[in-house]
């Protein structure tokens, strides 16, 4: 219902009529356009005849007024407005009543819209005793809150909230509903305050507690629960567009869950809302800002980051600023400031220039749409900083021990020996000077002065190089193939990625084939071992093409099975065959050697710079080369292994501990302010004049003692002079409790929004939120105190049952003549199922988790990450902790109207679809909950079937079942038991337990039905 329910008495034009005209009429009949010669934005024109010769409004004669005729006609060609939503019956009734009362329109002087006038604590009305029974709260055991002055003709029960509601009901000639029963009330308030149903033990304890403050004690217990913050963080995350990914094309992961946990902790601690606001908008700018205050600024780091190739980082940083302006106004001030991005706001007093002046406050932060989300910070838990410091000290001590060991004389002696032996290993090879070399595939082979051979020209799919070289008389024990770098990129192979894959090496002495007994290399790529070269099978030999450090020159060493004993020179033929698995992966440049040494194999793996330094005479090495040899030896010397390993272990412990500490993106102010411009029609590339930070002229003044930065802005937002913030927040809380806000358009308090159904109550709550009076000990801006005030009221405690007459009169409960009945949100639906089944993990906070979801949903271009179902307790965490991917939110939550969180959402839609019921029946998570419930029922060994039915019913719904409900569920169980006894395979599939499969399967069906009941997923 979108219209205000007009109370008996005079219609108020600014409150009741003007919003209807501005929303539905002035777009075509206003300052810019006057279709048919009619304007509805000014008093001086509205009563004059239009083009038809008739005035749109004739005071006192609604039936003769053209306005009423056009909005009520059934002629589609004449009905107004011609497009968009039609006026509701209530809106038509309001306009009729206003015209019949004389169409009173205040003078031309423009009065501020009600939402832009600072709220004033309204006097609590007195209500006639005849409107309400004294028993409204007597059955609930709720303690009566402080009352205002009473006299013999008036009675106020519960709290001032009730007085405002009852005063309205009295005008409407309605009476409130009777109180809800105790069980329903406890379930309702439990779901509202902690998002979980009461346990059976809690229900029984509350039912048996006959004290006058039983209900208040239950409220206090719930407000003190650590699950309170989880319940009330949920809507805040929607507004803050919290997600675990960056959004846009790749939608890569990001770490923002420490900010989510900060919200939970702040709500649990009942942080005053003004502090809650300031720390999220500007915690980093507070004096000596703590880690928590910096983490809090993650609120505005929830903007999306575009990592798509070719995008302009500055453009998407600008888009993030737009989002931050719009979100700030939506979340704290319930205003569509977004309309002023492109032009002056059509309805509210905000100009485009003021939009960018407001942006100037937010435009001086260091984030810049970067993949790594910088600036970020490590989030240390209790004692972690001290432990990290201890690990650093251990690493420093280990480094000192190694430095001291390096200076011992025996290390210098060992280094000299290593140099001699390694040099010998490098130089005991004789390079072969090829006399003939040919490519089987047609490549051009060229020999250089260094006797290396390079392939150019044609690059066949799999080439074979045949090389013939002369060898002198003497002993030959092995062959060495050295693959050399080519070009600036230092590629080793001719494949498009710079790689090679050699399949086999063969050798012949004259006409005699030679065999190899062993093959080694200074490096082999994983799964491409050099040993494959002997037999020519497997994947062949290769080195990593993607790692430049591993692409340095590499050698394969092959030992002949029998050494060659040559009495005279001979011709040695070497055939190098490449693989056919990777077309074009042929060597680009190579050199061949032979040796007579007994040890045929690589020296310790050394880099090119170490090799080159060793090959120089000692007196030819420069200081850099000497230092490099010393550094390398110390890194491999066996004599230093113990202290080296100790240092590596200490550094590893420090590194792993540091890396395990989570990070979170935070706000950070730049030293030099950015220049902010007005953007013409909101376009990124079209800039106009430079603007400086400022707030709208029609709002309360910016404090002269506050800095013109984010911190000053945050304090301006939560100033008690701000007409919007307190109203917006109490209204949003009311919407969460009652299903609709006192202002139904919780996201729009401007002229296009709906006026409040109970304006005086809204303002009283706003003032009470900022400066409480009901309790001397209550904190200012206390979220918990506000909630307690609401749920302690008799208005809240009413039964939600509705009579046909009241349903027809007030179908959406705008008059609050009954208690709230609201379908639970997706997270709470799942949380409740986990809770009643006993599966719910009560762990608070931590990284997001991945409960079961269908396979194959995560198919995002350029992002190969997969949904990996969590194990252990993480599988059963609350929905608040479910990993939130913007491009693919969890399907169960989407079915229950969860947003994507790409942008700020302040009010979720509530739909009722068959898909939701199918979800509850068939989703593996809910089936698992049903199975757990069934096992809990069977564990009641001394219960008969009906007792188990009642146990399951009360566990799920809290209340006791009626006789017919027990009978129907018992019959269902008996039918299913017979079915599963006849179909044992189906029973075993559903039961998954050692317990009698047929019986467990039957109880699982009963539990599944209970979890699917409308009453189960509804707060009534």
PDB file of N, CA, C and O in Angstrom, residues 499-502 523-526 528-530 539-544:
ATOM      1  N   UNK A 499      59.387 -22.219 -25.384  1.00  0.00           N
ATOM      2  CA  UNK A 499      59.836 -23.462 -24.767  1.00  0.00           C
ATOM      3  C   UNK A 499      60.278 -24.477 -25.823  1.00  0.00           C
ATOM      4  O   UNK A 499      60.050 -24.297 -27.017  1.00  0.00           O
ATOM      5  N   UNK A 500      60.902 -25.534 -25.326  1.00  0.00           N
ATOM      6  CA  UNK A 500      61.228 -26.676 -26.176  1.00  0.00           C
ATOM      7  C   UNK A 500      60.863 -27.937 -25.408  1.00  0.00           C
ATOM      8  O   UNK A 500      60.779 -27.926 -24.173  1.00  0.00           O
ATOM      9  N   UNK A 501      60.648 -29.046 -26.134  1.00  0.00           N
ATOM     10  CA  UNK A 501      60.466 -30.356 -25.526  1.00  0.00           C
ATOM     11  C   UNK A 501      61.242 -31.359 -26.389  1.00  0.00           C
ATOM     12  O   UNK A 501      60.860 -31.639 -27.529  1.00  0.00           O
ATOM     13  N   UNK A 502      62.347 -31.863 -25.833  1.00  0.00           N
ATOM     14  CA  UNK A 502      63.189 -32.827 -26.540  1.00  0.00           C
ATOM     15  C   UNK A 502      62.764 -34.231 -26.140  1.00  0.00           C
ATOM     16  O   UNK A 502      62.676 -34.552 -24.951  1.00  0.00           O
ATOM     17  N   UNK A 523      68.444 -29.039 -14.468  1.00  0.00           N
ATOM     18  CA  UNK A 523      67.053 -28.719 -14.139  1.00  0.00           C
ATOM     19  C   UNK A 523      66.121 -29.453 -15.092  1.00  0.00           C
ATOM     20  O   UNK A 523      66.396 -29.549 -16.292  1.00  0.00           O
ATOM     21  N   UNK A 524      65.029 -29.973 -14.564  1.00  0.00           N
ATOM     22  CA  UNK A 524      63.973 -30.572 -15.382  1.00  0.00           C
ATOM     23  C   UNK A 524      62.632 -30.040 -14.923  1.00  0.00           C
ATOM     24  O   UNK A 524      62.374 -29.923 -13.713  1.00  0.00           O
ATOM     25  N   UNK A 525      61.780 -29.728 -15.866  1.00  0.00           N
ATOM     26  CA  UNK A 525      60.423 -29.296 -15.539  1.00  0.00           C
ATOM     27  C   UNK A 525      59.640 -30.474 -14.971  1.00  0.00           C
ATOM     28  O   UNK A 525      59.885 -31.626 -15.327  1.00  0.00           O
ATOM     29  N   UNK A 526      58.694 -30.166 -14.085  1.00  0.00           N
ATOM     30  CA  UNK A 526      57.867 -31.217 -13.506  1.00  0.00           C
ATOM     31  C   UNK A 526      57.171 -32.009 -14.611  1.00  0.00           C
ATOM     32  O   UNK A 526      56.615 -31.426 -15.550  1.00  0.00           O
ATOM     33  N   UNK A 528      58.516 -33.644 -16.907  1.00  0.00           N
ATOM     34  CA  UNK A 528      59.328 -33.672 -18.145  1.00  0.00           C
ATOM     35  C   UNK A 528      60.786 -33.961 -17.768  1.00  0.00           C
ATOM     36  O   UNK A 528      61.680 -33.159 -18.015  1.00  0.00           O
ATOM     37  N   UNK A 529      60.999 -35.111 -17.150  1.00  0.00           N
ATOM     38  CA  UNK A 529      62.316 -35.417 -16.601  1.00  0.00           C
ATOM     39  C   UNK A 529      63.308 -35.793 -17.693  1.00  0.00           C
ATOM     40  O   UNK A 529      62.955 -36.432 -18.685  1.00  0.00           O
ATOM     41  N   UNK A 530      64.576 -35.448 -17.442  1.00  0.00           N
ATOM     42  CA  UNK A 530      65.626 -35.701 -18.431  1.00  0.00           C
ATOM     43  C   UNK A 530      65.822 -37.189 -18.705  1.00  0.00           C
ATOM     44  O   UNK A 530      66.301 -37.588 -19.774  1.00  0.00           O
ATOM     45  N   UNK A 539      57.079 -37.877 -21.594  1.00  0.00           N
ATOM     46  CA  UNK A 539      56.825 -36.553 -22.150  1.00  0.00           C
ATOM     47  C   UNK A 539      58.064 -35.904 -22.751  1.00  0.00           C
ATOM     48  O   UNK A 539      57.981 -34.832 -23.349  1.00  0.00           O
ATOM     49  N   UNK A 540      59.240 -36.519 -22.538  1.00  0.00           N
ATOM     50  CA  UNK A 540      60.470 -35.891 -22.995  1.00  0.00           C
ATOM     51  C   UNK A 540      61.056 -35.000 -21.918  1.00  0.00           C
ATOM     52  O   UNK A 540      60.665 -35.046 -20.750  1.00  0.00           O
ATOM     53  N   UNK A 541      62.042 -34.163 -22.318  1.00  0.00           N
ATOM     54  CA  UNK A 541      62.725 -33.264 -21.362  1.00  0.00           C
ATOM     55  C   UNK A 541      62.412 -31.818 -21.733  1.00  0.00           C
ATOM     56  O   UNK A 541      62.452 -31.431 -22.907  1.00  0.00           O
ATOM     57  N   UNK A 542      62.072 -31.017 -20.707  1.00  0.00           N
ATOM     58  CA  UNK A 542      61.764 -29.599 -20.921  1.00  0.00           C
ATOM     59  C   UNK A 542      62.080 -28.827 -19.662  1.00  0.00           C
ATOM     60  O   UNK A 542      62.324 -29.405 -18.592  1.00  0.00           O
ATOM     61  N   UNK A 543      62.097 -27.497 -19.808  1.00  0.00           N
ATOM     62  CA  UNK A 543      62.210 -26.606 -18.650  1.00  0.00           C
ATOM     63  C   UNK A 543      61.030 -25.643 -18.699  1.00  0.00           C
ATOM     64  O   UNK A 543      60.425 -25.430 -19.748  1.00  0.00           O
ATOM     65  N   UNK A 544      60.677 -25.067 -17.538  1.00  0.00           N
ATOM     66  CA  UNK A 544      59.505 -24.199 -17.452  1.00  0.00           C
ATOM     67  C   UNK A 544      59.625 -23.019 -18.401  1.00  0.00           C
ATOM     68  O   UNK A 544      60.585 -22.250 -18.312  1.00  0.00           O
TER      69      UNK A 544
END
